[in-house]
Coordinates of C-alpha atoms in Angstrom, one line a residue:
M769 CA -41.3 -20.7 0.6
L770 CA -38.5 -23.5 2.2
R771 CA -36.0 -21.9 -1.5
Y772 CA -36.6 -18.8 -0.6
L773 CA -36.0 -19.2 2.9
A774 CA -32.6 -20.8 1.5
T775 CA -31.8 -17.6 -0.8
L776 CA -32.3 -15.1 1.8
L777 CA -30.3 -16.6 3.9
L778 CA -27.2 -17.2 1.5
M779 CA -27.7 -13.4 0.5
L780 CA -27.0 -12.5 4.1
G781 CA -24.3 -15.3 4.0
L782 CA -22.4 -13.2 1.1
M783 CA -22.4 -10.0 2.9
T784 CA -20.6 -10.8 5.7
V785 CA -18.2 -12.8 4.7
G786 CA -14.3 -12.0 5.1
P787 CA -13.1 -8.7 7.4
A788 CA -13.7 -5.3 5.6
F789 CA -10.7 -3.9 6.5
A790 CA -7.3 -5.9 6.8
R791 CA -5.0 -5.5 10.0
L792 CA -3.5 -2.2 10.1
P793 CA 0.1 -1.9 10.2
G794 CA 1.4 -0.7 12.6
P795 CA 0.1 1.8 16.4
Q796 CA -3.0 3.4 15.7
Q797 CA -2.3 7.2 16.6
A798 CA -5.5 8.3 18.2
M799 CA -6.4 11.9 19.5
P800 CA -9.3 12.7 22.2
A801 CA -12.4 14.0 20.1
S802 CA -12.5 17.7 19.9
K803 CA -14.2 21.0 19.0
A804 CA -14.3 21.0 14.6
R805 CA -11.8 24.2 13.6
D806 CA -14.2 26.2 10.9
L807 CA -12.1 28.4 8.9
E808 CA -12.5 31.4 11.2
Q809 CA -10.6 28.9 13.3
I810 CA -7.8 27.6 10.6
R811 CA -6.8 31.3 9.4
S812 CA -7.0 32.6 12.9
N813 CA -4.2 29.3 13.8
K814 CA -2.6 29.7 10.1
V815 CA -2.5 25.9 9.8
L816 CA -5.4 23.6 7.9
R817 CA -4.6 20.1 8.9
V818 CA -5.2 17.8 6.2
L819 CA -5.7 13.8 6.3
V820 CA -4.1 12.4 3.3
N821 CA -4.8 8.9 2.8
Q822 CA -1.4 7.4 3.0
S823 CA -1.0 5.4 -0.4
R824 CA 1.4 6.6 -2.1
N825 CA -0.8 7.0 -4.8
S826 CA -2.4 9.6 -3.2
S827 CA -0.1 11.4 -1.2
G828 CA 4.4 12.4 -0.8
E829 CA 6.9 13.6 -2.2
I830 CA 10.5 11.5 -3.5
K831 CA 13.5 14.2 -3.0
G832 CA 11.0 16.5 -3.2
E833 CA 9.4 16.0 -6.1
P834 CA 5.5 16.2 -5.5
V835 CA 4.7 12.2 -6.9
G836 CA 0.7 12.3 -5.3
I837 CA -2.0 12.5 -7.0
E838 CA -3.6 14.9 -4.5
Y839 CA -0.6 17.2 -3.6
Y840 CA -1.6 20.0 -6.4
R841 CA -4.6 19.7 -5.8
L842 CA -3.8 20.6 -2.0
R843 CA -1.3 23.0 -2.8
G844 CA -4.0 24.9 -5.0
L845 CA -6.2 24.8 -2.2
E846 CA -3.8 26.0 -0.6
H847 CA -2.5 28.5 -3.0
Y848 CA -7.0 30.0 -3.5
L849 CA -7.3 30.5 0.6
N850 CA -4.0 32.6 0.5
A851 CA -4.7 34.9 -2.0
R852 CA -7.7 35.5 -0.4
A853 CA -6.1 36.0 3.1
G854 CA -6.1 39.0 4.7
D855 CA -2.8 40.2 6.4
G856 CA -1.5 38.0 8.6
Q857 CA -4.1 35.4 8.2
Q858 CA -2.1 33.3 5.4
I859 CA -2.5 29.6 5.9
R860 CA 0.2 26.4 5.5
L861 CA -0.9 23.1 5.0
K862 CA 0.0 20.3 7.6
I863 CA -0.1 17.5 5.6
I864 CA -0.9 14.4 8.2
P865 CA -0.8 10.8 5.9
R866 CA -3.2 7.8 8.1
A867 CA -4.0 4.2 6.3
K868 CA -7.8 4.9 4.4
E869 CA -10.1 3.5 6.8
Q870 CA -8.5 5.4 9.1
L871 CA -9.4 8.7 7.9
L872 CA -12.4 9.5 8.7
G873 CA -12.5 8.4 12.4
A874 CA -9.0 10.7 12.4
L875 CA -11.5 13.6 10.8
Q876 CA -14.3 13.0 14.0
R877 CA -11.9 12.6 16.5
G878 CA -10.6 16.6 15.2
E879 CA -6.6 14.9 14.3
G880 CA -7.7 16.8 11.0
D881 CA -9.5 19.4 9.2
L882 CA -9.9 17.8 5.3
A883 CA -9.9 14.6 4.9
A884 CA -8.0 14.0 1.0
P885 CA -8.3 10.1 0.4
G886 CA -7.6 10.6 -3.3
E887 CA -10.0 7.0 -3.6
L888 CA -14.0 6.7 -3.5
L889 CA -15.3 5.8 -0.2
D890 CA -17.9 2.8 0.1
P891 CA -21.1 5.6 0.6
A892 CA -22.0 3.8 3.9
V893 CA -18.8 4.7 5.5
V894 CA -19.2 8.5 4.9
G895 CA -22.6 9.2 6.5
A896 CA -20.9 11.1 9.4
V897 CA -19.2 14.3 7.7
S898 CA -19.8 16.5 5.6
S899 CA -19.3 15.3 1.8
S900 CA -17.6 18.1 -0.4
A901 CA -17.9 18.9 -4.5
P902 CA -17.0 16.1 -6.6
V903 CA -13.0 16.4 -6.6
L904 CA -13.5 13.6 -9.9
D905 CA -17.1 12.6 -10.6
H906 CA -18.9 9.8 -12.4
V907 CA -15.7 7.7 -11.7
P908 CA -16.2 4.1 -12.5
L909 CA -14.4 0.8 -11.2
L910 CA -12.0 -1.4 -13.4
L911 CA -10.6 -4.8 -13.4
V912 CA -7.4 -5.1 -14.4
G913 CA -5.2 -7.8 -14.6
Q914 CA -1.9 -9.0 -16.9
K915 CA -1.8 -8.6 -19.7
G916 CA -2.0 -11.7 -22.2
G917 CA -4.1 -13.0 -19.6
R918 CA -7.8 -13.9 -20.0
S919 CA -10.3 -10.5 -20.5
Y920 CA -13.9 -9.8 -19.3
T921 CA -17.4 -8.3 -20.5
R922 CA -19.6 -9.5 -18.2
V923 CA -19.5 -10.2 -14.3
E924 CA -20.7 -13.8 -15.3
Q925 CA -17.2 -14.3 -16.2
L926 CA -16.0 -13.4 -12.4
S927 CA -17.7 -15.5 -10.9
G928 CA -15.5 -18.5 -8.6
R929 CA -12.6 -16.4 -9.4
T930 CA -10.6 -14.4 -6.5
I931 CA -9.5 -11.0 -6.8
A932 CA -7.4 -9.5 -4.1
L933 CA -8.3 -5.7 -2.4
T934 CA -7.4 -3.2 -0.3
S935 CA -8.3 -2.5 2.7
A936 CA -11.6 -0.6 3.2
S937 CA -11.6 -0.6 -0.7
A938 CA -14.9 0.8 -2.3
A939 CA -15.2 -2.1 -4.7
G940 CA -15.5 -4.2 -1.3
A941 CA -19.4 -3.8 -1.5
V942 CA -20.0 -3.6 -5.4
I943 CA -19.0 -7.1 -5.5
Q944 CA -21.0 -8.4 -3.0
Q945 CA -23.6 -6.7 -4.3
I946 CA -22.7 -8.8 -7.5
N947 CA -22.2 -11.6 -5.4
Q948 CA -26.2 -11.4 -4.3
Q949 CA -26.6 -10.6 -7.8
L950 CA -24.8 -14.9 -9.2
A951 CA -26.6 -16.6 -5.4
L952 CA -29.8 -15.7 -7.3
R953 CA -28.6 -17.6 -10.3
K954 CA -27.0 -20.2 -8.5
R955 CA -23.7 -19.0 -9.7
P956 CA -20.6 -19.1 -6.9
P957 CA -19.8 -15.8 -5.7
I958 CA -16.7 -13.8 -6.5
K959 CA -14.0 -14.4 -3.6
I960 CA -12.2 -11.8 -2.2
E961 CA -8.5 -11.6 -1.1
W962 CA -8.0 -9.1 1.3
V963 CA -4.2 -8.1 1.3
D964 CA -1.9 -7.4 3.8
A965 CA -2.4 -3.8 5.3
T966 CA 1.2 -3.1 4.6
L967 CA 0.3 -3.6 0.8
A968 CA -1.0 0.2 -0.9
V969 CA -3.9 -0.2 -4.5
E970 CA -0.5 0.8 -6.5
D971 CA 1.4 -2.3 -4.4
V972 CA -0.9 -4.7 -5.5
L973 CA -1.7 -3.7 -9.3
E974 CA 2.5 -4.0 -9.6
M975 CA 1.6 -8.0 -8.5
V976 CA -1.7 -8.4 -10.4
Q977 CA 0.8 -7.0 -12.8
A978 CA 3.6 -10.4 -12.0
G979 CA 1.3 -12.5 -11.6
I980 CA 1.6 -13.2 -8.2
Y981 CA -2.4 -12.1 -7.8
P982 CA -4.6 -12.3 -10.4
L983 CA -7.5 -9.8 -10.3
T984 CA -7.7 -6.3 -8.7
V985 CA -10.4 -3.5 -9.0
V986 CA -9.9 0.2 -8.7
E987 CA -10.4 3.0 -9.9
R988 CA -10.2 3.6 -13.7
P989 CA -7.8 7.0 -13.5
I990 CA -5.4 5.0 -10.8
A991 CA -5.5 2.2 -13.0
Q992 CA -4.4 4.4 -16.1
R993 CA -1.9 6.2 -14.0
W994 CA -0.4 3.4 -13.4
A995 CA -0.9 1.3 -16.1
R996 CA 1.4 4.4 -17.5
V997 CA 4.3 2.7 -15.3
M998 CA 3.6 -0.9 -15.6
P999 CA 3.2 -1.3 -19.7
K1000 CA 1.9 -5.2 -18.6
L1001 CA -1.7 -4.5 -16.5
R1002 CA -3.7 -4.6 -18.5
L1003 CA -7.6 -3.0 -18.3
D1004 CA -10.8 -4.3 -18.6
T1005 CA -12.5 -1.2 -19.7
R1006 CA -15.5 -2.9 -21.1
L1007 CA -16.9 -4.4 -18.4
Q1008 CA -19.1 -2.2 -16.4
L1009 CA -19.0 -2.5 -12.4
G1010 CA -21.1 -0.8 -10.3
Q1011 CA -22.5 2.4 -10.8
P1012 CA -20.1 4.7 -11.4
Q1013 CA -19.4 7.3 -7.6
A1014 CA -17.9 11.0 -7.4
M1015 CA -14.5 11.1 -5.6
R1016 CA -14.1 14.4 -2.8
W1017 CA -12.9 15.6 -0.2
Y1018 CA -14.5 14.9 4.0
V1019 CA -15.1 17.8 6.4
R1020 CA -16.5 17.3 9.8
R1021 CA -20.5 18.7 9.5
D1022 CA -20.4 21.7 11.5
A1023 CA -16.8 23.3 9.7
T1024 CA -19.3 25.0 7.5
M1025 CA -17.4 27.6 6.3
L1026 CA -14.6 25.7 5.6
L1027 CA -17.1 23.1 3.3
A1028 CA -18.3 26.5 1.1
T1029 CA -14.9 27.7 0.6
V1030 CA -13.6 23.9 -0.6
D1031 CA -16.6 23.1 -2.6
R1032 CA -16.0 27.1 -5.0
F1033 CA -12.6 25.8 -5.0
L1034 CA -12.9 21.9 -6.7
Q1035 CA -15.2 23.4 -8.9
G1036 CA -12.9 25.5 -10.7
Y1037 CA -10.0 23.6 -10.0
R1038 CA -8.2 21.8 -13.8
A1039 CA -5.0 20.0 -12.5
P1040 CA -1.9 21.1 -14.8
E1041 CA -1.1 19.5 -17.2
N1042 CA 2.1 18.4 -16.3
Q1043 CA 1.4 17.2 -12.7
D1044 CA 2.1 13.7 -13.7
A1045 CA 6.2 14.1 -14.5
A1046 CA 8.0 13.5 -12.3
F1047 CA 5.1 10.6 -11.1
E1048 CA 6.5 9.1 -14.5
R1049 CA 9.9 9.8 -15.3
I1050 CA 10.7 7.7 -11.2
Y1051 CA 8.7 5.2 -10.9
R1052 CA 8.6 4.8 -14.2
R1053 CA 11.7 2.1 -13.4
Q1054 CA 10.6 1.0 -9.7
Y1055 CA 7.4 -0.8 -10.0
R1056 CA 9.7 -5.0 -11.8
V1057 CA 8.7 -6.7 -9.1
H1058 CA 8.2 -10.7 -10.7
N1059 CA 6.7 -13.3 -10.1
P1060 CA 8.8 -15.5 -7.2
L1061 CA 6.7 -19.1 -7.5
A1062 CA 7.1 -19.7 -11.3
H1063 CA 8.7 -22.7 -12.2
K1064 CA 11.7 -22.7 -12.3
D1065 CA 12.3 -20.7 -9.5
R1066 CA 10.0 -22.8 -7.4
Q1067 CA 12.2 -25.6 -7.8
R1068 CA 15.3 -23.4 -7.0
L1069 CA 13.2 -22.4 -3.4
S1070 CA 12.8 -26.1 -3.0
S1071 CA 16.6 -27.3 -2.9
L1072 CA 17.3 -24.4 -1.3
R1073 CA 14.9 -24.3 2.1
P1074 CA 17.1 -26.5 4.5
V1075 CA 19.8 -24.4 4.7
L1076 CA 16.9 -21.1 4.6
Q1077 CA 14.9 -23.2 7.7
K1078 CA 17.8 -23.7 9.5
H1079 CA 19.2 -21.1 10.2
G1080 CA 16.1 -18.8 10.0
A1081 CA 15.1 -21.4 13.2
A1082 CA 18.7 -20.8 14.7
Q1083 CA 17.9 -17.0 14.3
Q1084 CA 14.2 -16.8 15.2
I1085 CA 13.4 -15.6 11.4
D1086 CA 10.6 -17.3 9.0
W1087 CA 12.5 -19.0 6.6
L1088 CA 10.4 -17.2 3.6
N1089 CA 11.4 -13.7 5.1
L1090 CA 14.6 -15.1 4.0
A1091 CA 13.3 -16.9 0.5
A1092 CA 12.2 -13.2 -0.1
L1093 CA 15.9 -12.0 0.5
A1094 CA 17.2 -14.4 -1.8
F1095 CA 15.1 -13.6 -4.4
K1096 CA 15.6 -9.9 -3.9
E1097 CA 19.6 -9.9 -3.6
S1098 CA 20.4 -13.4 -6.4
T1099 CA 16.7 -13.8 -7.9
L1100 CA 18.5 -17.0 -5.7
D1101 CA 21.2 -17.7 -7.6
P1102 CA 24.5 -18.7 -5.3
A1103 CA 26.6 -18.0 -7.8
A1104 CA 25.0 -14.0 -8.2
R1105 CA 27.9 -11.3 -7.8
G1106 CA 27.3 -8.1 -6.5
S1107 CA 28.9 -4.6 -6.2
G1108 CA 31.5 -3.8 -2.8
G1109 CA 31.6 -7.0 -2.2
A1110 CA 28.7 -8.4 -2.1
H1111 CA 27.6 -12.1 -3.3
G1112 CA 26.0 -15.2 -3.2
L1113 CA 22.5 -15.6 -2.6
M1114 CA 22.0 -13.3 0.6
Q1115 CA 24.4 -10.7 -1.4
I1116 CA 26.6 -10.8 1.4
T1117 CA 29.6 -8.9 1.9
P1118 CA 32.7 -10.2 3.4
S1119 CA 32.3 -7.5 6.4
A1120 CA 29.1 -7.6 7.3
A1121 CA 29.6 -11.3 7.6
Q1122 CA 32.7 -11.1 9.4
R1123 CA 30.9 -9.4 12.6
V1124 CA 29.0 -12.0 13.3
G1125 CA 31.8 -14.5 13.1
V1126 CA 31.5 -15.5 9.4
S1127 CA 34.5 -17.0 7.2
N1128 CA 33.5 -17.9 4.1
T1129 CA 30.6 -18.0 2.9
A1130 CA 31.3 -18.4 -1.0
T1131 CA 29.1 -21.5 0.0
V1132 CA 26.0 -21.9 0.5
E1133 CA 25.3 -22.7 4.7
G1134 CA 27.8 -20.0 5.2
N1135 CA 26.1 -17.4 3.5
V1136 CA 22.7 -17.3 4.1
Q1137 CA 24.1 -18.3 8.1
A1138 CA 26.3 -14.9 7.4
S1139 CA 23.3 -13.3 6.7
A1140 CA 20.5 -15.2 8.8
R1141 CA 23.4 -14.1 12.0
Y1142 CA 23.2 -10.3 10.3
L1143 CA 19.8 -9.1 10.5
A1144 CA 19.3 -11.2 13.1
L1145 CA 22.2 -8.8 15.2
I1146 CA 20.9 -5.6 13.6
R1147 CA 17.3 -6.8 15.4
R1148 CA 18.5 -7.1 18.7
K1149 CA 20.5 -3.5 18.8
F1150 CA 17.8 -1.9 16.6
F1151 CA 14.8 -2.8 16.2
S1152 CA 14.2 -5.0 19.7
S1153 CA 11.2 -2.7 20.7
P1154 CA 8.1 -4.5 22.1
Q1155 CA 6.5 -1.2 20.6
I1156 CA 7.1 -2.5 16.8
N1157 CA 5.4 -5.6 15.9
E1158 CA 6.3 -8.2 14.5
R1159 CA 5.6 -7.0 10.5
E1160 CA 7.0 -3.3 10.7
R1161 CA 9.4 -5.3 12.5
M1162 CA 10.8 -7.3 10.1
A1163 CA 10.1 -4.0 7.5
F1164 CA 12.7 -2.1 9.4
V1165 CA 15.9 -4.5 10.0
L1166 CA 15.3 -5.3 5.5
A1167 CA 16.0 -0.9 5.3
A1168 CA 18.9 -1.1 7.7
Y1169 CA 20.2 -4.1 5.8
N1170 CA 20.1 -1.9 2.5
L1171 CA 21.0 1.4 4.5
G1172 CA 22.5 1.2 8.5
P1173 CA 20.7 0.9 10.5
E1174 CA 22.0 4.4 12.2
R1175 CA 20.7 5.9 9.6
V1176 CA 17.4 4.4 9.7
Q1177 CA 16.9 5.2 13.3
A1178 CA 17.5 8.8 12.6
M1179 CA 14.9 8.6 10.2
R1180 CA 12.6 7.1 12.8
A1181 CA 13.4 10.3 14.7
E1182 CA 12.8 12.7 12.2
A1183 CA 10.0 10.8 11.1
R1184 CA 8.7 11.3 15.4
K1185 CA 9.3 15.4 14.8
R1186 CA 6.8 15.8 11.6
G1187 CA 4.8 13.8 13.7
L1188 CA 4.9 10.8 11.4
N1189 CA 5.2 7.1 13.3
G1190 CA 8.7 5.8 14.1
N1191 CA 7.1 3.1 15.2
Q1192 CA 6.2 2.1 11.8
W1193 CA 7.9 1.6 8.0
F1194 CA 5.4 1.3 5.4
F1195 CA 3.7 4.8 4.5
Q1196 CA 5.4 6.7 8.0
T1197 CA 8.8 6.3 8.0
E1198 CA 9.3 5.3 4.8
R1199 CA 8.2 8.4 3.7
V1200 CA 11.4 10.2 5.7
A1201 CA 13.6 7.8 3.2
M1202 CA 11.4 8.8 0.1
E1203 CA 12.1 12.3 0.8
Q1204 CA 16.0 12.1 1.8
V1205 CA 17.4 9.2 -0.6
G1206 CA 14.9 8.7 -2.9
M1207 CA 13.0 5.2 -3.8
G1208 CA 16.0 3.3 -3.5
P1209 CA 16.0 1.7 -0.6
V1210 CA 12.2 1.5 -0.3
N1211 CA 11.7 -0.3 -3.6
F1212 CA 14.6 -3.2 -1.9
V1213 CA 12.2 -3.3 1.0
N1214 CA 8.7 -3.1 -0.6
S1215 CA 9.9 -5.6 -3.1
V1216 CA 11.0 -8.0 -0.6
N1217 CA 7.7 -7.6 1.1
K1218 CA 6.0 -8.4 -1.8
Y1219 CA 8.0 -11.3 -2.7
F1220 CA 8.0 -12.5 1.2
L1221 CA 3.7 -12.1 0.3
A1222 CA 4.1 -14.1 -3.1
F1223 CA 5.6 -17.1 -0.8
N1224 CA 3.6 -17.0 2.4
R1225 CA 0.5 -17.4 0.5
E1226 CA 1.3 -20.9 -0.5
R1227 CA 3.7 -21.4 2.6
T1228 CA 1.7 -24.7 3.3
A1229 CA 2.3 -25.7 -0.3
L1230 CA 5.9 -24.4 0.1
E1231 CA 6.1 -26.6 3.8
R1232 CA 4.2 -29.5 2.6
V1233 CA 6.3 -30.4 -0.1
A1234 CA 9.2 -30.1 2.4
K1235 CA 7.8 -32.9 4.4
R1236 CA 8.3 -35.1 0.9

């Protein structure tokens, strides 16, 4: 009896380990609940509001070219609806990006008519809305690691391992079920690391490729798609994780005509053969983050730590943010030379240094001091609003460091015009940057952010070394 009670308590504990959803990257924008709009009201209004997963995998355009996997399906739906419309009833799509965990709540509140996640949702969270016919059926989850590392064929081999997941990942519930089975066999559970909310599924895959995260679990179509532009990913196709599920779209329960029309469209839809051409061409050279804590880089960081901490503290900037920027700009090499006069550890230009009163940037001390002062100047003059949280504030500062602050402010204004969150860079204002200037600045901010998160995961160890 005692053994039975102990096992039951352990199983209940495993079911509640860790938060299911990470903290959101920026202020949420919500509206009060409204009546559902069915197809008749949508045709009358001439706008179909589509809530899309803000992940770059699911939605988005780069300089006019679609790269999100849901883009073609949604445009296909638009064409399908308009081919059957009467005079004056042509419908256009209004794309509304939200974090994956916000989609169904926003749908229920009436902020959109259709939700298109582009990923699997945990069946436990979809009971209050209506599910469409499958967008893709029989979709398995795949374990993804780095090539050259250990591969897995049985779930028991994952006992005690850590798997990085994005917030609201459907893999969370599956891993909890596996952990219940492991508990019955008295095996250590699989550990879930819920990653920072600034990371989408493609970001986690990049960090797995770099060796920053050891493993992740994603839907097979997503893993296969990104493996074409991240060749160092390893897909463990022989390992079965739960039962395959269907990817679906979602509407409110009382939008019955819309649901029936969406179902008919999905049952006859066939994806264009070349739909990933732009995706592969654009992203092939973008996702190349390295592990900033390899042995030599860790040694470099240790030697540079005192000056990074000194000037970070002087400007109230986390020294690991300075370290992440330095790794992106110079791979921690004080002798690095760039274009336009940029040089040194932080790749600061002489003109930027002079703006903040630093004349000698040839030394590590002067280079870091100038960069820290310049970042603080940008933060103070342009991004001091209390409505911006600190993670997003740093992202805006980095974007301005790369693009110029006035240009980033104009992007924020444009984001607001489109109904996006102008106080959030990740997945919101960055969409404007992707369309106007391409992936360069977006990749810059994302890379620095990933290096910061990599350092931050080992903050205790890095700062313990500092105290010796």
